[in-house]
Every structure is written in structure tokens, then in C-alpha cells.
XYZ file of C-alpha atoms in Angstrom:
296
model
C -13.758 26.962 -47.011
C -16.431 24.599 -48.268
C -20.061 23.945 -47.327
C -19.100 21.663 -44.456
C -16.425 23.776 -42.913
C -18.610 26.918 -43.282
C -21.599 25.430 -41.447
C -19.130 24.104 -38.752
C -17.746 27.617 -38.367
C -21.225 29.113 -38.179
C -22.273 26.768 -35.352
C -19.530 28.464 -33.211
C -21.719 31.617 -33.357
C -24.913 29.801 -32.828
C -25.986 29.926 -36.443
C -27.527 26.558 -37.518
C -30.079 27.581 -40.065
C -28.542 26.772 -43.473
C -30.112 29.742 -45.219
C -28.807 32.130 -42.540
C -25.342 30.668 -42.973
C -25.491 31.437 -46.712
C -26.917 34.959 -46.282
C -24.439 35.963 -43.543
C -21.498 34.593 -45.564
C -22.591 36.480 -48.639
C -22.980 39.606 -46.494
C -19.465 39.192 -45.310
C -18.236 38.856 -48.835
C -20.106 42.057 -49.815
C -17.923 43.911 -47.289
C -14.756 42.425 -48.653
C -15.613 43.102 -52.275
C -16.635 46.669 -51.447
C -13.205 47.284 -49.887
C -11.439 45.884 -52.966
C -13.670 47.844 -55.301
C -12.499 51.133 -53.587
C -8.856 50.436 -53.191
C -7.474 53.766 -54.050
C -3.957 52.330 -54.739
C -5.193 50.479 -57.836
C -6.776 51.477 -61.196
C -10.294 50.320 -61.978
C -8.930 47.541 -64.125
C -6.457 46.428 -61.370
C -9.359 46.437 -58.839
C -11.465 44.274 -61.172
C -8.732 41.557 -61.600
C -8.257 41.626 -57.864
C -11.900 40.867 -57.366
C -11.758 38.172 -59.981
C -8.797 36.382 -58.186
C -10.707 36.611 -54.873
C -13.924 35.375 -56.452
C -12.129 32.208 -57.728
C -11.150 31.401 -54.104
C -14.318 32.402 -52.369
C -16.479 29.807 -50.767
C -19.019 28.311 -53.121
C -22.464 29.643 -52.052
C -24.246 26.330 -52.865
C -26.085 26.176 -49.575
C -29.402 26.103 -51.427
C -32.698 25.824 -49.556
C -36.335 25.422 -50.602
C -36.714 29.176 -49.905
C -33.718 30.314 -52.000
C -34.715 28.066 -54.929
C -38.416 29.225 -54.761
C -37.365 32.917 -54.774
C -34.366 32.379 -57.143
C -32.157 33.879 -54.582
C -28.911 33.734 -56.583
C -26.863 36.881 -56.273
C -24.603 38.268 -58.894
C -20.931 37.113 -59.181
C -18.825 39.909 -57.742
C -16.711 40.496 -60.896
C -19.798 41.061 -62.906
C -21.446 43.206 -60.217
C -18.360 45.333 -60.091
C -18.299 45.916 -63.856
C -22.029 46.677 -63.989
C -21.486 49.418 -61.335
C -18.586 50.911 -63.189
C -20.625 50.915 -66.361
C -23.376 52.831 -64.574
C -20.936 55.253 -62.940
C -21.889 54.507 -59.383
C -18.140 54.647 -58.423
C -18.255 58.375 -58.663
C -19.172 59.794 -55.259
C -21.430 62.722 -56.163
C -23.587 63.725 -53.260
C -26.568 64.563 -55.477
C -26.430 61.249 -57.373
C -29.144 58.705 -56.533
C -29.082 55.079 -57.617
C -31.696 52.291 -57.295
C -31.468 48.513 -56.753
C -35.018 47.036 -56.635
C -34.050 43.497 -55.693
C -30.961 44.159 -53.558
C -30.137 40.872 -51.835
C -27.221 41.613 -49.510
C -26.049 44.544 -51.650
C -23.546 42.908 -54.081
C -24.551 45.060 -56.963
C -23.713 48.166 -54.972
C -20.008 47.328 -54.327
C -18.589 49.728 -56.767
C -20.584 52.575 -55.206
C -21.509 53.995 -51.909
C -24.586 52.946 -49.895
C -25.443 56.521 -49.050
C -26.235 57.127 -52.806
C -28.566 54.104 -53.038
C -32.197 53.299 -52.466
C -32.499 49.590 -52.105
C -35.465 47.151 -51.928
C -35.625 43.596 -50.759
C -38.244 41.139 -49.629
C -36.190 38.695 -47.579
C -36.037 39.298 -43.837
C -32.534 38.161 -43.347
C -31.322 40.295 -46.211
C -33.268 43.284 -45.025
C -31.392 43.077 -41.602
C -28.108 42.882 -43.418
C -28.948 45.839 -45.577
C -29.722 47.889 -42.457
C -26.288 47.490 -41.268
C -25.042 49.611 -43.988
C -25.710 53.270 -44.683
C -28.222 53.090 -47.589
C -30.296 56.275 -48.017
C -33.561 54.262 -48.082
C -34.405 50.666 -47.629
C -37.926 49.314 -48.542
C -39.605 45.854 -48.403
C -41.873 45.758 -51.382
C -42.806 43.539 -54.211
C -40.783 44.830 -57.154
C -42.966 43.009 -59.686
C -45.903 45.099 -58.698
C -46.359 48.291 -60.760
C -47.767 50.164 -57.765
C -44.353 50.166 -56.061
C -42.851 52.283 -58.850
C -45.539 55.002 -59.228
C -43.582 57.532 -57.073
C -40.280 56.625 -58.528
C -40.701 57.367 -62.278
C -37.517 58.879 -63.784
C -36.137 59.453 -60.362
C -32.692 57.749 -60.461
C -29.471 58.476 -62.208
C -28.730 54.748 -62.547
C -30.635 51.540 -62.053
C -28.819 48.287 -61.533
C -30.577 44.985 -60.878
C -30.481 41.243 -61.144
C -34.143 40.178 -60.686
C -35.279 36.575 -59.997
C -35.718 34.481 -63.142
C -38.786 32.536 -64.065
C -41.736 32.261 -66.221
C -45.104 33.713 -65.120
C -48.473 32.044 -65.095
C -50.870 33.399 -67.795
C -52.890 35.425 -65.286
C -49.612 37.093 -64.164
C -48.583 38.452 -67.531
C -48.185 42.185 -67.717
C -48.962 44.454 -70.603
C -46.687 47.486 -71.404
C -48.405 49.175 -74.338
C -48.561 46.606 -77.138
C -46.152 44.328 -75.473
C -47.263 41.466 -73.316
C -44.352 40.401 -71.011
C -44.490 36.740 -69.819
C -41.267 36.301 -67.665
C -40.756 37.549 -64.141
C -37.279 38.941 -64.763
C -38.428 40.752 -67.955
C -41.401 42.367 -66.057
C -39.161 43.464 -63.172
C -36.556 44.860 -65.587
C -39.112 46.953 -67.445
C -40.592 48.304 -64.131
C -37.127 49.041 -62.788
C -36.221 51.010 -65.964
C -39.226 53.176 -65.609
C -37.367 54.692 -62.617
C -34.389 55.673 -64.593
C -33.833 59.370 -65.641
C -33.960 60.025 -69.392
C -30.206 60.439 -69.367
C -29.561 57.713 -66.808
C -27.713 54.368 -67.225
C -28.730 50.869 -66.357
C -27.172 47.375 -66.112
C -29.475 44.513 -65.804
C -29.082 40.721 -65.577
C -31.754 38.368 -67.035
C -31.827 34.679 -67.496
C -30.913 32.729 -70.577
C -29.160 33.477 -73.860
C -30.542 35.313 -76.953
C -31.047 32.864 -79.778
C -31.679 33.710 -83.449
C -33.653 32.230 -86.404
C -32.384 31.261 -89.876
C -32.575 34.981 -91.056
C -30.844 36.503 -88.092
C -33.874 37.621 -86.072
C -34.307 36.829 -82.463
C -36.283 33.674 -82.193
C -40.035 34.364 -82.003
C -41.572 34.359 -78.527
C -40.998 36.115 -75.199
C -37.397 37.129 -75.795
C -38.169 38.918 -79.030
C -41.102 40.734 -77.467
C -39.016 41.765 -74.458
C -35.937 42.929 -76.393
C -38.098 44.691 -78.996
C -39.589 46.639 -76.103
C -36.224 47.563 -74.747
C -34.753 48.610 -78.071
C -37.899 50.713 -78.940
C -37.822 52.630 -75.580
C -34.116 52.787 -74.610
C -30.736 53.236 -76.027
C -29.500 49.621 -75.626
C -25.799 49.590 -75.911
C -25.282 45.755 -75.661
C -26.935 42.454 -74.762
C -24.114 40.099 -73.690
C -24.498 36.318 -73.451
C -22.497 35.154 -70.484
C -21.602 31.504 -69.832
C -23.190 30.290 -66.566
C -19.896 28.881 -65.420
C -18.927 32.342 -64.500
C -21.761 32.263 -61.963
C -20.969 28.904 -60.470
C -19.564 30.181 -57.105
C -22.960 31.818 -56.360
C -24.806 28.612 -56.233
C -25.963 28.168 -59.899
C -24.521 27.753 -63.297
C -27.502 29.181 -65.307
C -26.715 31.033 -68.433
C -27.410 34.812 -68.250
C -27.529 37.991 -70.277
C -26.163 41.387 -69.247
C -28.076 44.255 -70.746
C -26.386 47.703 -70.831
C -28.526 50.794 -71.421
C -27.471 54.410 -71.978
C -30.524 56.579 -71.629
C -34.108 56.611 -72.849
C -35.111 57.317 -76.436
C -36.868 60.716 -77.066
C -39.468 58.877 -79.119
C -40.534 55.220 -79.035
C -39.154 53.680 -82.281
C -37.117 50.754 -83.601
C -36.745 47.153 -82.576
C -34.065 44.702 -81.774
C -31.409 44.431 -84.466
C -30.533 41.351 -86.536
C -27.948 38.983 -85.211
C -24.260 40.053 -85.566
C -21.192 38.089 -84.550
C -20.043 40.278 -81.720
C -23.541 40.426 -80.067
C -24.156 36.642 -80.316
C -20.748 35.520 -79.086
C -20.863 33.899 -75.712
C -18.562 35.419 -73.080
C -16.553 32.663 -71.359
C -14.083 34.518 -69.130
C -14.067 37.620 -66.945
C -11.369 39.088 -69.147
C -13.591 38.740 -72.150
C -16.409 40.462 -70.401
C -14.160 43.353 -69.314
C -12.946 43.905 -72.957
C -16.562 43.621 -74.274
C -17.782 46.403 -71.956
C -14.852 48.611 -72.058
C -13.450 48.082 -75.540
């Protein structure tokens, strides 16, 4: 289907609002991808490539509205969402496990796991209704860029998985974390989300842009160096992966992204982001490359 045929089909059900067409389509896709992610007849790798093939054929969610652009409402491409979940171990159905998605959208980042193991948070009314159709243990509607929201969640979750909205903050919106002044919305929301991860927990986070380096191999001075220095000094950062935005194109945008993989919190705050090396700075251009990078 394409944008025109999708809107025509939606009208049969009395849905004429473009944003609602987009959100209900995405919610339907979440259900399809969750079934594929839990296909017991296939291995994890086989499930991944099935998701990749379906993603290549899914309708392009390019039905952008002023609201979706303003709120940067671009959900994660399903193959990436699946790998993030597998990395974090959310596919293991332990009753005592508890996971967190602070900017949940329609739930795409939870497809590898089970809603009953997840607390999710979302601001958008349409998406909240969709989330309520599934069996999430807790659903909240709070501003996940506000530190107050996280005060009762510190070190609560076994895994944190999130794709916060991208964008620079106005100067009065900057947030200080110790000696680090953070100036981008996705960076602030990532740090706040990580505060809820247990010391031995895991996290997979998507942020905007690529990491660039100066002539001596340091991350270019500015907001990215500050943010990544914070992460590397507080957490066991396993990888920061530059991903070609084309892999995101069926979600309504082709913006370059980074996938950050974290395995636990450091016992003591120390260290900083490493110098450039060939593997870390290589751009991932295919889903196969991404799978190999994460599970090599």
C-alpha cells in the first residue's frame, strides 16, 4: 500500500484524520512484528531476517503532520527495534523482569519482549489509547524530559530501551548533570532514562546524528563530546553505532542516527569517550551489517 491507498482504506472505517491513519497503521504493524519476533519455529537470526523482509514491503509511514514533526514522532524501524530488544534480553519471559520505555509511541521497541514485563510512558493521546489495548504492566502520560518523572524509578528496571525525540534545546532548557551541561533533547532524555536502569541492567538507545572526530581522533568538541563523555564515565558503553538514515526511510524520515548499547553502570565515575577507531566510526548501511556489528 501507499499513502493514497492507505488513506482510502481508512475512510472505509471512518478515519479521515491523517495523523490517526498513521498511528493506527503503525499500531497494526506493531502487532505483526511482535508475532514475527516470537515465531517459535525460527531462530533469533531467522526471525530478524523475516522482520527485515517484511519491513522492506511495509507501507511507508510518510504521513507527516504538523504535530508529528513538532514532536519528532518518528518511530524506530522494526529490524532495529528487534535487535535492540534482543541485546537487552527482553525476549526472555521472566516474570520478575521489569523493563522501561519512557517514550513508547505505539510500542515498537517492545516487540521482542512481552508487554506484561514493561512500564511504558507516552504523551500522545492516540498512542496512549493504542498502548492501553495491550497488556503493559503500567502506562503513564508524563513528560520524560522532566527529572521529576524519574525520582521514584531510580535503578528500578532490568533494561531500558528508548528512542527519544531529537532536537536542540533552548538555552533556558539546558540541564546540568554534575559537571556536564546537556543541550539536546534526546541527550537529556537518554540520561534521565538511564538513571532508572539497575546497576547490572542493559540499555539500547537511539539518538540523532553521527559521531564525528577531529584531526587527532577525538569526538568533535561540543554537545556530542560532552554527552558521550558523560555516558562513558558513568556506564559501560559497549558500542556507539553510526547508522545510515536510509534504513529508517519507511518510518517517515531518513535522518542519520546512532545506536548506543550499554551493559551496566560503572562502580565509580571515571573515564571518557575513547579516541576514534575504524570499527566504531564505520557507518552501518545494511541491516545485515547491523546484526553482525551487535552480535559479532
